[in-house]
Amino acid sequence: MFGLSPAVRVFFAREPCDMRKSFDGLLALARDVMLQNVMSGHLFVFRSKSGKRLKVLYWDRTGLCIWYKRLERRQFRLPRSTEGTHIELTPTDLGLLLEGINPESCEKIPTFELA
């Protein structure tokens, strides 16, 4: 999708947002509600009330960008959380989510064992 480094953090807003919001509105949500710096290079994900639309706001070192995806038949499987204003995902989890896969139902297989 974006070719993201594992160092990139992904902040997913827990509350749905108005999908009519654009750069300034989403920036204000990331800054004032999530308490994050948008110019950090991290991704900020917002969902619609119906769960069929997602917007990703990010800074690419020259300006703000918005990436928008709409599902035609189903809803995005959203991570569950009961606390805070946002959920932090890994770039891999975001990729799964955008492919229509629920990251919470996937089992991660241990690839090494600490001695």
mmCIF file of C-alpha atoms in Angstrom:
data_model
loop_
_atom_site.group_PDB
_atom_site.id
_atom_site.type_symbol
_atom_site.label_atom_id
_atom_site.label_comp_id
_atom_site.label_asym_id
_atom_site.label_seq_id
_atom_site.Cartn_x
_atom_site.Cartn_y
_atom_site.Cartn_z
ATOM 1 C CA MET A 1 0.000 0.000 0.000
ATOM 2 C CA PHE A 2 2.385 2.695 1.245
ATOM 3 C CA GLY A 3 5.597 0.652 1.577
ATOM 4 C CA LEU A 4 5.838 1.567 5.262
ATOM 5 C CA SER A 5 8.808 1.138 7.542
ATOM 6 C CA PRO A 6 8.146 -0.746 10.796
ATOM 7 C CA ALA A 7 9.199 2.476 12.554
ATOM 8 C CA VAL A 8 6.091 4.282 11.265
ATOM 9 C CA ARG A 9 3.358 4.484 13.856
ATOM 10 C CA VAL A 10 -0.310 4.220 12.890
ATOM 11 C CA PHE A 11 -2.898 6.004 15.033
ATOM 12 C CA PHE A 12 -6.493 4.879 14.455
ATOM 13 C CA ALA A 13 -9.173 7.231 15.843
ATOM 14 C CA ARG A 14 -11.653 5.320 17.982
ATOM 15 C CA GLU A 15 -14.578 7.636 17.307
ATOM 16 C CA PRO A 16 -16.041 7.932 13.796
ATOM 17 C CA CYS A 17 -15.490 11.233 12.043
ATOM 18 C CA ASP A 18 -17.338 13.231 9.437
ATOM 19 C CA MET A 19 -15.896 12.103 6.088
ATOM 20 C CA ARG A 20 -16.484 15.595 4.705
ATOM 21 C CA LYS A 21 -13.474 16.719 6.743
ATOM 22 C CA SER A 22 -10.385 17.385 4.697
ATOM 23 C CA PHE A 23 -6.825 18.422 5.524
ATOM 24 C CA ASP A 24 -7.486 21.052 8.192
ATOM 25 C CA GLY A 25 -10.325 19.184 9.896
ATOM 26 C CA LEU A 26 -8.402 15.907 10.085
ATOM 27 C CA LEU A 27 -5.249 17.717 11.196
ATOM 28 C CA ALA A 28 -7.222 19.312 14.035
ATOM 29 C CA LEU A 29 -8.551 15.899 15.123
ATOM 30 C CA ALA A 30 -5.059 14.377 15.117
ATOM 31 C CA ARG A 31 -3.618 17.336 17.017
ATOM 32 C CA ASP A 32 -6.413 18.197 19.459
ATOM 33 C CA VAL A 33 -8.115 14.836 20.065
ATOM 34 C CA MET A 34 -5.325 12.300 19.526
ATOM 35 C CA LEU A 35 -2.695 14.732 20.898
ATOM 36 C CA GLN A 36 -0.210 13.853 18.146
ATOM 37 C CA ASN A 37 2.028 15.871 15.828
ATOM 38 C CA VAL A 38 0.874 15.320 12.249
ATOM 39 C CA MET A 39 4.254 16.430 10.885
ATOM 40 C CA SER A 40 5.868 13.407 12.609
ATOM 41 C CA GLY A 41 5.567 11.237 9.511
ATOM 42 C CA HIS A 42 3.180 8.848 11.223
ATOM 43 C CA LEU A 43 -0.240 7.869 9.818
ATOM 44 C CA PHE A 44 -3.597 8.970 11.209
ATOM 45 C CA VAL A 45 -6.584 6.820 10.268
ATOM 46 C CA PHE A 46 -10.199 7.992 10.527
ATOM 47 C CA ARG A 47 -13.347 5.986 9.808
ATOM 48 C CA SER A 48 -16.866 6.907 8.845
ATOM 49 C CA LYS A 49 -19.847 6.216 11.081
ATOM 50 C CA SER A 50 -20.977 3.411 8.755
ATOM 51 C CA GLY A 51 -17.515 1.801 8.819
ATOM 52 C CA LYS A 52 -17.400 1.641 5.002
ATOM 53 C CA ARG A 53 -14.943 4.497 4.536
ATOM 54 C CA LEU A 54 -11.459 5.248 5.834
ATOM 55 C CA LYS A 55 -9.231 8.287 5.435
ATOM 56 C CA VAL A 56 -5.520 8.237 6.161
ATOM 57 C CA LEU A 57 -3.778 11.548 6.819
ATOM 58 C CA TYR A 58 0.006 11.757 6.647
ATOM 59 C CA TRP A 59 2.892 14.162 6.104
ATOM 60 C CA ASP A 60 5.264 13.186 3.278
ATOM 61 C CA ARG A 61 7.999 15.786 4.091
ATOM 62 C CA THR A 62 6.638 18.254 1.527
ATOM 63 C CA GLY A 63 2.972 18.482 2.470
ATOM 64 C CA LEU A 64 -0.074 16.773 3.896
ATOM 65 C CA CYS A 65 -1.624 13.866 1.981
ATOM 66 C CA ILE A 66 -4.975 12.129 2.329
ATOM 67 C CA TRP A 67 -5.582 8.581 1.174
ATOM 68 C CA TYR A 68 -9.254 7.555 1.018
ATOM 69 C CA LYS A 69 -10.819 4.114 0.638
ATOM 70 C CA ARG A 70 -14.466 3.113 0.332
ATOM 71 C CA LEU A 71 -15.783 -0.437 0.522
ATOM 72 C CA GLU A 72 -18.741 -1.199 -1.673
ATOM 73 C CA ARG A 73 -20.293 -4.184 0.080
ATOM 74 C CA ARG A 74 -18.970 -4.578 3.597
ATOM 75 C CA GLN A 75 -17.476 -2.676 6.512
ATOM 76 C CA PHE A 76 -13.898 -2.450 7.679
ATOM 77 C CA ARG A 77 -13.293 -4.729 10.662
ATOM 78 C CA LEU A 78 -12.307 -2.209 13.281
ATOM 79 C CA PRO A 79 -9.959 -2.916 16.181
ATOM 80 C CA ARG A 80 -11.708 -3.126 19.531
ATOM 81 C CA SER A 81 -10.722 -0.774 22.316
ATOM 82 C CA THR A 82 -12.530 0.692 25.255
ATOM 83 C CA GLU A 83 -10.024 3.319 26.358
ATOM 84 C CA GLY A 84 -8.420 6.434 24.982
ATOM 85 C CA THR A 85 -8.990 8.509 21.881
ATOM 86 C CA HIS A 86 -7.082 6.251 19.510
ATOM 87 C CA ILE A 87 -5.722 2.769 18.946
ATOM 88 C CA GLU A 88 -2.162 2.257 17.788
ATOM 89 C CA LEU A 89 -1.741 -0.270 14.970
ATOM 90 C CA THR A 90 1.344 -1.664 13.294
ATOM 91 C CA PRO A 91 1.861 -0.933 9.592
ATOM 92 C CA THR A 92 1.180 -4.645 8.972
ATOM 93 C CA ASP A 93 -2.146 -4.437 10.826
ATOM 94 C CA LEU A 94 -3.127 -1.406 8.754
ATOM 95 C CA GLY A 95 -2.324 -3.317 5.562
ATOM 96 C CA LEU A 96 -4.506 -6.229 6.699
ATOM 97 C CA LEU A 97 -7.328 -3.873 7.642
ATOM 98 C CA LEU A 98 -7.236 -2.196 4.235
ATOM 99 C CA GLU A 99 -7.354 -5.618 2.554
ATOM 100 C CA GLY A 100 -10.543 -6.433 4.469
ATOM 101 C CA ILE A 101 -8.867 -8.765 6.973
ATOM 102 C CA ASN A 102 -9.532 -8.407 10.691
ATOM 103 C CA PRO A 103 -6.060 -8.109 12.285
ATOM 104 C CA GLU A 104 -7.430 -9.272 15.651
ATOM 105 C CA SER A 105 -8.538 -12.650 14.287
ATOM 106 C CA CYS A 106 -5.159 -13.443 12.721
ATOM 107 C CA GLU A 107 -2.784 -15.610 14.709
ATOM 108 C CA LYS A 108 0.838 -14.537 14.743
ATOM 109 C CA ILE A 109 3.152 -17.516 14.648
ATOM 110 C CA PRO A 110 6.286 -17.142 16.784
ATOM 111 C CA THR A 111 9.319 -16.981 14.504
ATOM 112 C CA PHE A 112 12.009 -17.312 17.170
ATOM 113 C CA GLU A 113 12.502 -18.365 20.759
ATOM 114 C CA LEU A 114 14.474 -16.444 23.340
ATOM 115 C CA ALA A 115 16.998 -18.578 25.166
#
